[in-house]
Amino acid sequence: MNYVNHKSVIKRMNKRLIVNRVFKTIFFIATLFALVVLAVLFYRIITQGIGYITPDFFQNFGSRFPEKAGIKAALIGSIWLMCVVAPVSIILGVGTAIYLEEYAKKNKLNDFIRMNISNLAGVPSVVFGLLGLTIFVRALSLGNSILAAGFTMSLLILPVIIVAAQEAIRAVPQDVREASYGMGATKWQTITQIVLPSAIPGILTGAILALSRAVGETAPLVVIGIPVIIQFLPENLLSQFTALPMQIYDWAKRPQAEFQFVASAGILVLMAFLLIMNSIAIFIRNKFQRKY
Amino acid sequence: MAQKQSSDQPSVQELIAKASNKKRKKIIEKLIPIILFLIASVSVLTTFGIIGTLITETVIFFSRIPVLDFIFGTEWFPFANTEPQYGILALIAGTLKVTFIAVIVAVPFGIGSAIFLSEYASDNVRRIIKPILEVLAGIPTIVYGFFALTFVTPLLQQIIPELKIFNALSPGIVVGIMILPMIASLSEDAMSAVPSSIREGALAMGSTKLEVALKVVLPAALSGIIASVVLAVSRAIGETMIVSLAGGSTPSFDLDVTGSIQTMTAYIVQVSSGDAGYGTTIYYSIYSVGFTLFLFTLVMNIIAHVISKKYREEY
């Protein structure tokens, strides 16, 4: 006697397999959507902006006339800004990570610090701008200077750097630490001479990715009142300045159609800046990462 | 053959003691944890700083504008000369419209890509697609804003002729594209965390890959997926530059997505980039709006945290 009706099984199986294939295609198309958008975005910006990338574009300051507008002040300003954000955020971020991973005992206070960091990562950047405006620009009267913007940006990317550094430090195996203690090293010697050297590639990769977020971040700069049209280069950390995303924002807002192309050219410069930073991060990750 | 050490040469123990300078070391070992703790407390101070500044400035704002008018008012005309109106609901409506459209775009595409990457794609395909999603996630929002204003809006206007230059639809779609990689990669993580033994069990019972994905993996990873969506919603609510560039600056309390809107974030940007003098009611209003925004995102982040902690299925 036949317990299984082969015909109906084959018929149902075929149907299920077809449904499977249809959905596989749907999911694949959903994945392609993101790639297509990315391609269109790059195509648009490159075709619009490439014509405006001339030596003059890098030598001119901002201007009301599209053909005279240049990115010099913004590019130099962004580099100055990074010179503040990088040391401040890396020292604070790595210090916090070392404390949490190597020293912090499990108690309420340290749990609170951990929870606080994950919450801080979810605060919108525009709110950090309000913090910077009140504390750095007004209360400490730094004005809309490189220092004020740099501190604000450092706090904004701090959670990202802390988490990256924590992961890098955690990846160093316990055995190595114990071997170091066994040789008579103190805790701090172990950290500076054993843990940090092998964690540094991971820390740097995370830090550079976080810094590249700070390069493109616009909202906090707008809120703390960074000016757009600046006809001079910053002289010191208390100078007024402008930055790449601010300049692009200003060009994008202007009604004249030519400024669209100038904005695209500005975006190309910004993207090139980010590309260089990310390449460095990937290079460090591939070259120096040690596997245990 | 053990040679006896001459007495004028110091022992190894003494050498170590001499070289290691115990006193200094002891001070360093005591001092370092304190210094590191102070550094770690900067992040806590930042949170207190944010909450403190938002509350103190908001209190000043509420000494001029009644709280109830702010919470329940549906008109937002701070620049009106005679009778300025501060009804936050108009700004919240703008924010929610954009967020809602973003979620409609991002959730199907994000979860679809997550299923494809975790259940169907080969390792090679995954190695190509994941970095591309990372690139998409790393694009500055100002670039997305420019894209929304100069490409998506004109494109949509060809389909919907009555669409205004500034509207909720275009920034909504682009914010959706911005949060898509976040949903895709966090959901994919949640699905990859489901052990293969369960998948193999279902496959051995004769399920197709689709049935495994939808009936086994998806339910098991649901808490992670929902948490990723909630986090993405929080990002969408706090998104600033896309809505500032493409959303316009006319807050309105309605459900229209074709006309100009204003979100909470865009209002803060509008006031900051103009010159509202320090101490004016408009100046304090950005803090009250910022505080409302902060509460919205805080609640979302807490919900995401609770969902991923509480409802996680452990294997």
Tab-separated table of N, CA and C in Angstrom, chain B residues 50-124:
chain	number	residue	atom	x	y	z
B	50	ILE	N	24.332	67.996	29.043
B	50	ILE	CA	23.232	68.080	28.079
B	50	ILE	C	21.910	68.280	28.796
B	51	ILE	N	21.635	67.412	29.783
B	51	ILE	CA	20.355	67.503	30.482
B	51	ILE	C	20.259	68.825	31.229
B	52	GLY	N	21.372	69.218	31.886
B	52	GLY	CA	21.379	70.463	32.656
B	52	GLY	C	21.089	71.678	31.802
B	53	THR	N	21.837	71.830	30.686
B	53	THR	CA	21.620	73.023	29.859
B	53	THR	C	20.215	73.014	29.271
B	54	LEU	N	19.766	71.843	28.800
B	54	LEU	CA	18.442	71.808	28.190
B	54	LEU	C	17.383	72.216	29.210
B	55	ILE	N	17.504	71.685	30.446
B	55	ILE	CA	16.462	71.980	31.438
B	55	ILE	C	16.505	73.446	31.863
B	56	THR	N	17.711	73.978	32.183
B	56	THR	CA	17.740	75.355	32.680
B	56	THR	C	17.203	76.344	31.633
B	57	GLU	N	17.607	76.175	30.373
B	57	GLU	CA	17.141	77.115	29.348
B	57	GLU	C	15.654	76.897	29.055
B	58	THR	N	15.195	75.643	29.148
B	58	THR	CA	13.780	75.381	28.900
B	58	THR	C	12.923	76.008	29.993
B	59	VAL	N	13.433	75.976	31.241
B	59	VAL	CA	12.678	76.584	32.343
B	59	VAL	C	12.491	78.081	32.080
B	60	ILE	N	13.560	78.748	31.603
B	60	ILE	CA	13.440	80.177	31.275
B	60	ILE	C	12.380	80.371	30.183
B	61	PHE	N	12.412	79.468	29.192
B	61	PHE	CA	11.429	79.564	28.107
B	61	PHE	C	10.009	79.437	28.655
B	62	PHE	N	9.809	78.492	29.586
B	62	PHE	CA	8.466	78.279	30.131
B	62	PHE	C	8.040	79.390	31.083
B	63	SER	N	8.986	80.220	31.541
B	63	SER	CA	8.578	81.364	32.347
B	63	SER	C	7.945	82.433	31.451
B	64	ARG	N	8.149	82.300	30.138
B	64	ARG	CA	7.556	83.290	29.219
B	64	ARG	C	6.372	82.716	28.454
B	65	ILE	N	6.452	81.424	28.128
B	65	ILE	CA	5.383	80.787	27.362
B	65	ILE	C	4.775	79.696	28.237
B	66	PRO	N	3.455	79.681	28.409
B	66	PRO	CA	2.835	78.654	29.258
B	66	PRO	C	3.126	77.248	28.732
B	67	VAL	N	3.400	76.332	29.684
B	67	VAL	CA	3.761	74.962	29.319
B	67	VAL	C	2.677	74.316	28.466
B	68	LEU	N	1.415	74.511	28.874
B	68	LEU	CA	0.326	73.820	28.182
B	68	LEU	C	0.178	74.302	26.742
B	69	ASP	N	0.402	75.622	26.526
B	69	ASP	CA	0.353	76.144	25.155
B	69	ASP	C	1.409	75.476	24.294
B	70	PHE	N	2.569	75.201	24.946
B	70	PHE	CA	3.676	74.586	24.220
B	70	PHE	C	3.334	73.138	23.869
B	71	ILE	N	2.835	72.385	24.849
B	71	ILE	CA	2.620	70.945	24.634
B	71	ILE	C	1.420	70.685	23.736
B	72	PHE	N	0.356	71.470	23.911
B	72	PHE	CA	-0.871	71.154	23.183
B	72	PHE	C	-1.149	72.083	22.018
B	73	GLY	N	-0.319	73.115	21.857
B	73	GLY	CA	-0.551	74.051	20.759
B	73	GLY	C	-0.226	73.416	19.419
B	74	THR	N	-1.004	73.753	18.407
B	74	THR	CA	-0.767	73.166	17.087
B	74	THR	C	-0.239	74.198	16.095
B	75	GLU	N	0.015	75.410	16.565
B	75	GLU	CA	0.522	76.460	15.681
B	75	GLU	C	1.928	76.840	16.115
B	76	TRP	N	2.859	76.910	15.173
B	76	TRP	CA	4.231	77.279	15.506
B	76	TRP	C	4.631	78.456	14.638
B	77	PHE	N	4.433	79.680	15.165
B	77	PHE	CA	4.826	80.889	14.431
B	77	PHE	C	5.693	81.770	15.326
B	78	PRO	N	6.910	81.344	15.632
B	78	PRO	CA	7.724	82.128	16.572
B	78	PRO	C	8.130	83.476	16.009
B	79	PHE	N	8.148	83.610	14.668
B	79	PHE	CA	8.646	84.854	14.076
B	79	PHE	C	7.543	85.877	13.848
B	80	ALA	N	6.297	85.520	14.225
B	80	ALA	CA	5.203	86.467	14.048
B	80	ALA	C	5.456	87.694	14.926
B	81	ASN	N	5.190	88.881	14.368
B	81	ASN	CA	5.503	90.100	15.107
B	81	ASN	C	4.535	90.356	16.246
B	82	THR	N	3.232	90.135	15.993
B	82	THR	CA	2.247	90.490	17.004
B	82	THR	C	2.049	89.384	18.039
B	83	GLU	N	1.674	88.209	17.580
B	83	GLU	CA	1.378	87.152	18.547
B	83	GLU	C	2.099	85.867	18.182
B	84	PRO	N	3.345	85.747	18.607
B	84	PRO	CA	4.062	84.511	18.288
B	84	PRO	C	3.410	83.284	18.926
B	85	GLN	N	3.377	82.205	18.179
B	85	GLN	CA	2.760	80.974	18.674
B	85	GLN	C	3.837	79.904	18.843
B	86	TYR	N	3.815	79.235	19.993
B	86	TYR	CA	4.779	78.168	20.223
B	86	TYR	C	4.058	76.861	20.531
B	87	GLY	N	3.461	76.245	19.532
B	87	GLY	CA	2.800	74.959	19.741
B	87	GLY	C	3.634	73.847	19.138
B	88	ILE	N	4.284	73.061	19.998
B	88	ILE	CA	5.288	72.093	19.537
B	88	ILE	C	4.672	71.016	18.645
B	89	LEU	N	3.346	70.792	18.755
B	89	LEU	CA	2.736	69.708	17.977
B	89	LEU	C	2.960	69.886	16.474
B	90	ALA	N	3.040	71.143	16.029
B	90	ALA	CA	3.265	71.370	14.601
B	90	ALA	C	4.626	70.830	14.178
B	91	LEU	N	5.645	71.041	15.041
B	91	LEU	CA	6.980	70.531	14.712
B	91	LEU	C	7.031	69.013	14.852
B	92	ILE	N	6.356	68.498	15.886
B	92	ILE	CA	6.336	67.045	16.079
B	92	ILE	C	5.681	66.378	14.878
B	93	ALA	N	4.607	67.007	14.364
B	93	ALA	CA	3.938	66.440	13.189
B	93	ALA	C	4.919	66.321	12.028
B	94	GLY	N	5.733	67.368	11.810
B	94	GLY	CA	6.725	67.326	10.734
B	94	GLY	C	7.713	66.190	10.940
B	95	THR	N	8.217	66.089	12.174
B	95	THR	CA	9.182	65.026	12.482
B	95	THR	C	8.567	63.650	12.249
B	96	LEU	N	7.331	63.459	12.738
B	96	LEU	CA	6.721	62.136	12.627
B	96	LEU	C	6.410	61.776	11.180
B	97	LYS	N	6.013	62.782	10.370
B	97	LYS	CA	5.746	62.492	8.956
B	97	LYS	C	7.000	61.950	8.287
B	98	VAL	N	8.115	62.662	8.486
B	98	VAL	CA	9.374	62.232	7.868
B	98	VAL	C	9.773	60.845	8.389
B	99	THR	N	9.657	60.665	9.703
B	99	THR	CA	10.058	59.387	10.302
B	99	THR	C	9.213	58.245	9.760
B	100	PHE	N	7.906	58.491	9.656
B	100	PHE	CA	6.992	57.449	9.188
B	100	PHE	C	7.344	57.024	7.759
B	101	ILE	N	7.566	58.003	6.879
B	101	ILE	CA	7.931	57.672	5.498
B	101	ILE	C	9.258	56.916	5.476
B	102	ALA	N	10.193	57.384	6.302
B	102	ALA	CA	11.511	56.732	6.347
B	102	ALA	C	11.373	55.270	6.746
B	103	VAL	N	10.519	55.001	7.738
B	103	VAL	CA	10.344	53.623	8.207
B	103	VAL	C	9.713	52.776	7.111
B	104	ILE	N	8.726	53.349	6.390
B	104	ILE	CA	8.094	52.592	5.313
B	104	ILE	C	9.121	52.208	4.251
B	105	VAL	N	10.075	53.096	3.982
B	105	VAL	CA	11.112	52.771	2.995
B	105	VAL	C	12.129	51.795	3.577
B	106	ALA	N	12.586	52.084	4.796
B	106	ALA	CA	13.760	51.374	5.309
B	106	ALA	C	13.447	49.974	5.811
B	107	VAL	N	12.278	49.767	6.420
B	107	VAL	CA	12.017	48.457	7.039
B	107	VAL	C	11.935	47.331	6.006
B	108	PRO	N	11.097	47.434	4.952
B	108	PRO	CA	11.074	46.313	4.000
B	108	PRO	C	12.425	46.080	3.320
B	109	PHE	N	13.057	47.159	2.866
B	109	PHE	CA	14.334	46.993	2.180
B	109	PHE	C	15.422	46.523	3.141
B	110	GLY	N	15.418	47.082	4.341
B	110	GLY	CA	16.453	46.713	5.312
B	110	GLY	C	16.335	45.258	5.728
B	111	ILE	N	15.115	44.829	6.102
B	111	ILE	CA	14.954	43.447	6.558
B	111	ILE	C	15.107	42.494	5.384
B	112	GLY	N	14.612	42.905	4.202
B	112	GLY	CA	14.821	42.086	3.003
B	112	GLY	C	16.301	41.829	2.754
B	113	SER	N	17.119	42.905	2.813
B	113	SER	CA	18.554	42.703	2.598
B	113	SER	C	19.140	41.843	3.703
B	114	ALA	N	18.650	42.036	4.936
B	114	ALA	CA	19.189	41.243	6.044
B	114	ALA	C	18.925	39.757	5.817
B	115	ILE	N	17.689	39.426	5.376
B	115	ILE	CA	17.375	38.022	5.119
B	115	ILE	C	18.252	37.487	3.992
B	116	PHE	N	18.381	38.298	2.932
B	116	PHE	CA	19.206	37.835	1.810
B	116	PHE	C	20.650	37.579	2.259
B	117	LEU	N	21.189	38.542	3.007
B	117	LEU	CA	22.597	38.415	3.398
B	117	LEU	C	22.808	37.254	4.361
B	118	SER	N	21.864	37.068	5.281
B	118	SER	CA	22.106	36.050	6.298
B	118	SER	C	21.679	34.652	5.848
B	119	GLU	N	20.645	34.547	4.990
B	119	GLU	CA	20.125	33.206	4.675
B	119	GLU	C	20.477	32.721	3.270
B	120	TYR	N	20.574	33.634	2.306
B	120	TYR	CA	20.748	33.189	0.918
B	120	TYR	C	22.157	33.427	0.382
B	121	ALA	N	22.754	34.563	0.736
B	121	ALA	CA	23.988	34.973	0.058
B	121	ALA	C	25.153	34.058	0.414
B	122	SER	N	26.023	33.815	-0.575
B	122	SER	CA	27.249	33.072	-0.302
B	122	SER	C	28.239	34.021	0.372
B	123	ASP	N	29.284	33.446	0.930
B	123	ASP	CA	30.272	34.276	1.623
B	123	ASP	C	30.864	35.341	0.718
B	124	ASN	N	31.071	34.971	-0.555
B	124	ASN	CA	31.676	35.929	-1.477
B	124	ASN	C	30.771	37.129	-1.705
